[in-house]
Amino acid sequence: MDSYVAAAIHDAKNALHALDAWLAEARRECAAPALAQAQAVAGRVSAQLVELLALYRADQGTLRLAVADHFVDDFIADIMEELGPAPAHIAVATDFAAATAIGAWAFDAYQVKFVLLDALRNALRHATGRVRFAVAAEPGGGIRFTVADDGPGFPDEVLAGAAAAMTETSSGLGLLFARLIAAHHATPAGHRGRIELANAGGASFSLVLP
């Protein structure tokens, strides 16, 4: 039965991907706000299915990351292109100066992109006027991606470590997925990736990779 669950999730994800493409085509023909909202919802549900499938595979012991060297500046450019324009009332500040100096880094680009896009989209939903996306070299080795906003911040139960805590605005699935992907990035010396959360004038989300 478990294999059927995984197959059903995979099929639903593919169907939503096709729906997203059709909605994008419809928006090109008629730029209606309702179509934009529908495409955004389809994208969020598709992302949740990807996260759910990864969590399922981790539970079954079959999750494998495709870790390879990637140029950080190219990776960031891909994320910004896929993210698209921010809402008119949100200013997105970026700090990618360290990306060129870091050069290439080993990580699973597909999964890490999912984590960061989810964080960015959450920030855009909750921000009142500002979102910040930054990349930095981690002291002692590693790379840090930070997404921050000026919204209400994380609920206390999330900051306390209840990754799966459901709130009025979140199922907690994205944070579980982020922590899973971070922890699966590890070095031979035993250093593992991690997620750091804080409230500092809004929510601050950091993904640190070894």
mmCIF file of C-alpha atoms in Angstrom:
data_model
loop_
_atom_site.group_PDB
_atom_site.id
_atom_site.type_symbol
_atom_site.label_atom_id
_atom_site.label_comp_id
_atom_site.label_asym_id
_atom_site.label_seq_id
_atom_site.Cartn_x
_atom_site.Cartn_y
_atom_site.Cartn_z
ATOM 1 C CA MET A 1 0.000 0.000 0.000
ATOM 2 C CA ASP A 2 2.858 2.399 0.832
ATOM 3 C CA SER A 3 4.131 2.245 -2.746
ATOM 4 C CA TYR A 4 0.657 3.218 -3.971
ATOM 5 C CA VAL A 5 0.675 6.246 -1.660
ATOM 6 C CA ALA A 6 3.998 7.392 -3.109
ATOM 7 C CA ALA A 7 2.747 6.808 -6.654
ATOM 8 C CA ALA A 8 -0.455 8.754 -5.953
ATOM 9 C CA ILE A 9 1.526 11.707 -4.576
ATOM 10 C CA HIS A 10 3.812 11.615 -7.607
ATOM 11 C CA ASP A 11 0.883 11.518 -10.056
ATOM 12 C CA ALA A 12 -0.893 14.363 -8.274
ATOM 13 C CA LYS A 13 2.300 16.440 -8.366
ATOM 14 C CA ASN A 14 2.634 15.886 -12.116
ATOM 15 C CA ALA A 15 -1.021 16.804 -12.669
ATOM 16 C CA LEU A 16 -0.565 20.048 -10.740
ATOM 17 C CA HIS A 17 2.563 20.826 -12.756
ATOM 18 C CA ALA A 18 0.497 20.478 -15.940
ATOM 19 C CA LEU A 19 -2.257 22.638 -14.425
ATOM 20 C CA ASP A 20 0.312 25.313 -13.601
ATOM 21 C CA ALA A 21 1.477 25.337 -17.231
ATOM 22 C CA TRP A 22 -2.103 25.708 -18.484
ATOM 23 C CA LEU A 23 -2.765 28.532 -16.031
ATOM 24 C CA ALA A 24 0.415 30.286 -17.157
ATOM 25 C CA GLU A 25 -0.780 30.054 -20.761
ATOM 26 C CA ALA A 26 -4.207 31.373 -19.761
ATOM 27 C CA ARG A 27 -2.572 34.328 -17.986
ATOM 28 C CA ARG A 28 -0.662 35.203 -21.139
ATOM 29 C CA GLU A 29 -3.957 35.370 -23.021
ATOM 30 C CA CYS A 30 -5.907 37.119 -20.256
ATOM 31 C CA ALA A 31 -4.129 38.724 -17.300
ATOM 32 C CA ALA A 32 -6.960 38.240 -14.810
ATOM 33 C CA PRO A 33 -6.130 38.492 -11.072
ATOM 34 C CA ALA A 34 -8.106 35.302 -10.411
ATOM 35 C CA LEU A 35 -5.820 33.356 -12.756
ATOM 36 C CA ALA A 36 -2.756 34.642 -10.922
ATOM 37 C CA GLN A 37 -4.263 33.552 -7.603
ATOM 38 C CA ALA A 38 -5.152 30.135 -9.027
ATOM 39 C CA GLN A 39 -1.613 29.654 -10.324
ATOM 40 C CA ALA A 40 -0.162 30.636 -6.947
ATOM 41 C CA VAL A 41 -2.403 28.133 -5.147
ATOM 42 C CA ALA A 42 -1.518 25.368 -7.626
ATOM 43 C CA GLY A 43 2.164 26.122 -7.080
ATOM 44 C CA ARG A 44 1.822 25.936 -3.293
ATOM 45 C CA VAL A 45 -0.048 22.629 -3.412
ATOM 46 C CA SER A 46 2.512 21.187 -5.847
ATOM 47 C CA ALA A 47 5.332 22.248 -3.517
ATOM 48 C CA GLN A 48 3.573 20.637 -0.555
ATOM 49 C CA LEU A 49 3.305 17.361 -2.466
ATOM 50 C CA VAL A 50 7.041 17.444 -3.231
ATOM 51 C CA GLU A 51 7.702 18.029 0.471
ATOM 52 C CA LEU A 52 5.306 15.265 1.492
ATOM 53 C CA LEU A 53 6.959 12.816 -0.908
ATOM 54 C CA ALA A 54 10.411 13.640 0.491
ATOM 55 C CA LEU A 55 9.172 13.151 4.058
ATOM 56 C CA TYR A 56 7.591 9.842 3.057
ATOM 57 C CA ARG A 57 10.843 8.652 1.464
ATOM 58 C CA ALA A 58 12.806 9.702 4.530
ATOM 59 C CA ASP A 59 10.430 7.690 6.706
ATOM 60 C CA GLN A 60 10.966 4.682 4.423
ATOM 61 C CA GLY A 61 14.742 5.182 4.434
ATOM 62 C CA THR A 62 14.832 5.760 0.674
ATOM 63 C CA LEU A 63 15.494 9.518 0.494
ATOM 64 C CA ARG A 64 18.695 10.186 -1.458
ATOM 65 C CA LEU A 65 20.076 13.632 -2.206
ATOM 66 C CA ALA A 66 21.772 14.486 -5.507
ATOM 67 C CA VAL A 67 24.678 16.465 -4.048
ATOM 68 C CA ALA A 68 26.953 18.111 -6.611
ATOM 69 C CA ASP A 69 29.027 21.273 -6.972
ATOM 70 C CA HIS A 70 27.047 24.345 -8.024
ATOM 71 C CA PHE A 71 28.145 27.937 -8.535
ATOM 72 C CA VAL A 72 26.296 29.858 -5.855
ATOM 73 C CA ASP A 73 25.749 33.004 -7.935
ATOM 74 C CA ASP A 74 24.153 30.972 -10.751
ATOM 75 C CA PHE A 75 22.021 29.084 -8.230
ATOM 76 C CA ILE A 76 20.773 32.319 -6.671
ATOM 77 C CA ALA A 77 19.982 33.743 -10.114
ATOM 78 C CA ASP A 78 17.848 30.652 -10.848
ATOM 79 C CA ILE A 79 15.935 31.131 -7.593
ATOM 80 C CA MET A 80 15.222 34.795 -8.275
ATOM 81 C CA GLU A 81 14.053 34.017 -11.809
ATOM 82 C CA GLU A 82 11.697 31.299 -10.587
ATOM 83 C CA LEU A 83 10.416 33.473 -7.743
ATOM 84 C CA GLY A 84 9.344 36.174 -10.171
ATOM 85 C CA PRO A 85 8.314 39.731 -9.309
ATOM 86 C CA ALA A 86 7.247 40.570 -5.771
ATOM 87 C CA PRO A 87 3.885 42.177 -5.006
ATOM 88 C CA ALA A 88 3.912 45.916 -5.647
ATOM 89 C CA HIS A 89 3.833 46.810 -1.930
ATOM 90 C CA ILE A 90 6.822 44.589 -1.016
ATOM 91 C CA ALA A 91 10.443 45.700 -1.472
ATOM 92 C CA VAL A 92 12.890 42.798 -1.806
ATOM 93 C CA ALA A 93 16.439 43.600 -0.690
ATOM 94 C CA THR A 94 19.199 41.183 -1.697
ATOM 95 C CA ASP A 95 22.760 40.718 -0.495
ATOM 96 C CA PHE A 96 24.579 38.274 -2.762
ATOM 97 C CA ALA A 97 28.050 39.833 -2.568
ATOM 98 C CA ALA A 98 29.483 36.716 -0.921
ATOM 99 C CA ALA A 99 28.188 34.375 -3.628
ATOM 100 C CA THR A 100 30.958 35.131 -6.118
ATOM 101 C CA ALA A 101 33.638 34.860 -3.440
ATOM 102 C CA ILE A 102 32.256 31.516 -2.271
ATOM 103 C CA GLY A 103 32.279 30.204 -5.839
ATOM 104 C CA ALA A 104 31.029 26.620 -6.040
ATOM 105 C CA TRP A 105 29.488 24.644 -3.196
ATOM 106 C CA ALA A 106 28.285 21.055 -2.906
ATOM 107 C CA PHE A 107 24.559 20.619 -2.248
ATOM 108 C CA ASP A 108 21.367 19.219 -3.762
ATOM 109 C CA ALA A 109 20.258 22.178 -5.878
ATOM 110 C CA TYR A 110 16.743 20.842 -6.509
ATOM 111 C CA GLN A 111 15.869 20.285 -2.851
ATOM 112 C CA VAL A 112 17.647 23.380 -1.528
ATOM 113 C CA LYS A 113 15.900 25.525 -4.137
ATOM 114 C CA PHE A 114 12.576 24.143 -2.906
ATOM 115 C CA VAL A 115 13.450 25.050 0.683
ATOM 116 C CA LEU A 116 14.485 28.600 -0.202
ATOM 117 C CA LEU A 117 11.590 29.276 -2.565
ATOM 118 C CA ASP A 118 9.183 28.121 0.132
ATOM 119 C CA ALA A 119 10.857 30.455 2.637
ATOM 120 C CA LEU A 120 10.764 33.367 0.189
ATOM 121 C CA ARG A 121 7.115 32.836 -0.720
ATOM 122 C CA ASN A 122 6.182 32.629 2.952
ATOM 123 C CA ALA A 123 8.100 35.849 3.595
ATOM 124 C CA LEU A 124 6.296 37.608 0.741
ATOM 125 C CA ARG A 125 2.933 36.459 2.114
ATOM 126 C CA HIS A 126 3.614 37.670 5.660
ATOM 127 C CA ALA A 127 5.703 40.796 5.065
ATOM 128 C CA THR A 128 4.153 44.212 5.473
ATOM 129 C CA GLY A 129 6.673 45.975 3.242
ATOM 130 C CA ARG A 130 10.132 44.391 3.213
ATOM 131 C CA VAL A 131 11.809 41.050 2.508
ATOM 132 C CA ARG A 132 15.543 40.404 2.633
ATOM 133 C CA PHE A 133 17.379 37.511 0.953
ATOM 134 C CA ALA A 134 21.085 37.112 1.689
ATOM 135 C CA VAL A 135 23.945 34.661 1.201
ATOM 136 C CA ALA A 136 27.019 34.573 3.428
ATOM 137 C CA ALA A 137 30.016 32.406 4.208
ATOM 138 C CA GLU A 138 29.609 30.741 7.592
ATOM 139 C CA PRO A 139 32.491 31.303 10.069
ATOM 140 C CA GLY A 140 34.379 28.048 10.469
ATOM 141 C CA GLY A 141 33.109 26.709 7.159
ATOM 142 C CA GLY A 142 29.742 26.449 5.507
ATOM 143 C CA ILE A 143 27.292 28.629 3.656
ATOM 144 C CA ARG A 144 24.279 30.484 5.063
ATOM 145 C CA PHE A 145 21.127 31.468 3.173
ATOM 146 C CA THR A 146 18.880 33.891 5.079
ATOM 147 C CA VAL A 147 15.326 35.006 4.316
ATOM 148 C CA ALA A 148 13.820 37.679 6.577
ATOM 149 C CA ASP A 149 10.645 39.751 6.536
ATOM 150 C CA ASP A 150 9.000 42.533 8.546
ATOM 151 C CA GLY A 151 5.833 40.592 9.299
ATOM 152 C CA PRO A 152 4.477 39.283 12.624
ATOM 153 C CA GLY A 153 7.244 36.702 13.065
ATOM 154 C CA PHE A 154 7.130 33.016 13.930
ATOM 155 C CA PRO A 155 4.644 31.700 16.511
ATOM 156 C CA ASP A 156 6.181 30.853 19.890
ATOM 157 C CA GLU A 157 5.593 27.118 19.431
ATOM 158 C CA VAL A 158 7.589 27.147 16.179
ATOM 159 C CA LEU A 159 10.513 28.997 17.774
ATOM 160 C CA ALA A 160 10.374 26.493 20.639
ATOM 161 C CA GLY A 161 11.140 23.721 18.157
ATOM 162 C CA ALA A 162 7.714 22.271 17.436
ATOM 163 C CA ALA A 163 8.441 21.910 13.716
ATOM 164 C CA ALA A 164 5.152 20.215 12.949
ATOM 165 C CA ALA A 165 3.021 22.621 14.978
ATOM 166 C CA MET A 166 -0.001 23.716 12.984
ATOM 167 C CA THR A 167 -0.972 27.384 13.130
ATOM 168 C CA GLU A 168 -3.753 29.386 11.536
ATOM 169 C CA THR A 169 -1.520 30.129 8.542
ATOM 170 C CA SER A 170 0.709 27.046 8.236
ATOM 171 C CA SER A 171 0.574 23.257 8.428
ATOM 172 C CA GLY A 172 4.225 23.071 9.535
ATOM 173 C CA LEU A 173 5.021 20.796 6.583
ATOM 174 C CA GLY A 174 7.441 23.242 4.964
ATOM 175 C CA LEU A 175 9.542 23.578 8.092
ATOM 176 C CA LEU A 176 9.672 19.809 8.577
ATOM 177 C CA PHE A 177 10.855 19.486 4.979
ATOM 178 C CA ALA A 178 13.449 22.238 5.393
ATOM 179 C CA ARG A 179 14.916 20.601 8.491
ATOM 180 C CA LEU A 180 14.940 17.223 6.771
ATOM 181 C CA ILE A 181 16.833 18.518 3.730
ATOM 182 C CA ALA A 182 19.249 20.515 5.881
ATOM 183 C CA ALA A 183 20.062 17.515 8.088
ATOM 184 C CA HIS A 184 20.639 15.273 5.061
ATOM 185 C CA HIS A 185 23.491 17.535 3.960
ATOM 186 C CA ALA A 186 26.452 16.181 5.907
ATOM 187 C CA THR A 187 30.238 16.039 5.684
ATOM 188 C CA PRO A 188 32.465 12.999 6.337
ATOM 189 C CA ALA A 189 33.525 14.731 9.567
ATOM 190 C CA GLY A 190 29.933 14.625 10.796
ATOM 191 C CA HIS A 191 28.921 18.253 10.291
ATOM 192 C CA ARG A 192 25.277 18.567 9.289
ATOM 193 C CA GLY A 193 23.135 21.315 7.863
ATOM 194 C CA ARG A 194 20.597 23.044 10.057
ATOM 195 C CA ILE A 195 17.723 25.500 10.102
ATOM 196 C CA GLU A 196 17.834 28.546 12.387
ATOM 197 C CA LEU A 197 14.726 30.599 13.180
ATOM 198 C CA ALA A 198 14.442 33.934 14.953
ATOM 199 C CA ASN A 199 12.136 36.885 15.409
ATOM 200 C CA ALA A 200 13.918 40.185 14.868
ATOM 201 C CA GLY A 201 11.520 42.796 13.583
ATOM 202 C CA GLY A 202 9.788 39.951 11.756
ATOM 203 C CA ALA A 203 10.610 36.350 10.907
ATOM 204 C CA SER A 204 14.184 35.344 10.054
ATOM 205 C CA PHE A 205 14.832 31.942 8.453
ATOM 206 C CA SER A 206 18.359 30.655 7.848
ATOM 207 C CA LEU A 207 19.484 27.508 6.057
ATOM 208 C CA VAL A 208 23.073 26.637 6.942
ATOM 209 C CA LEU A 209 24.839 24.002 4.835
ATOM 210 C CA PRO A 210 28.166 22.418 5.829
#
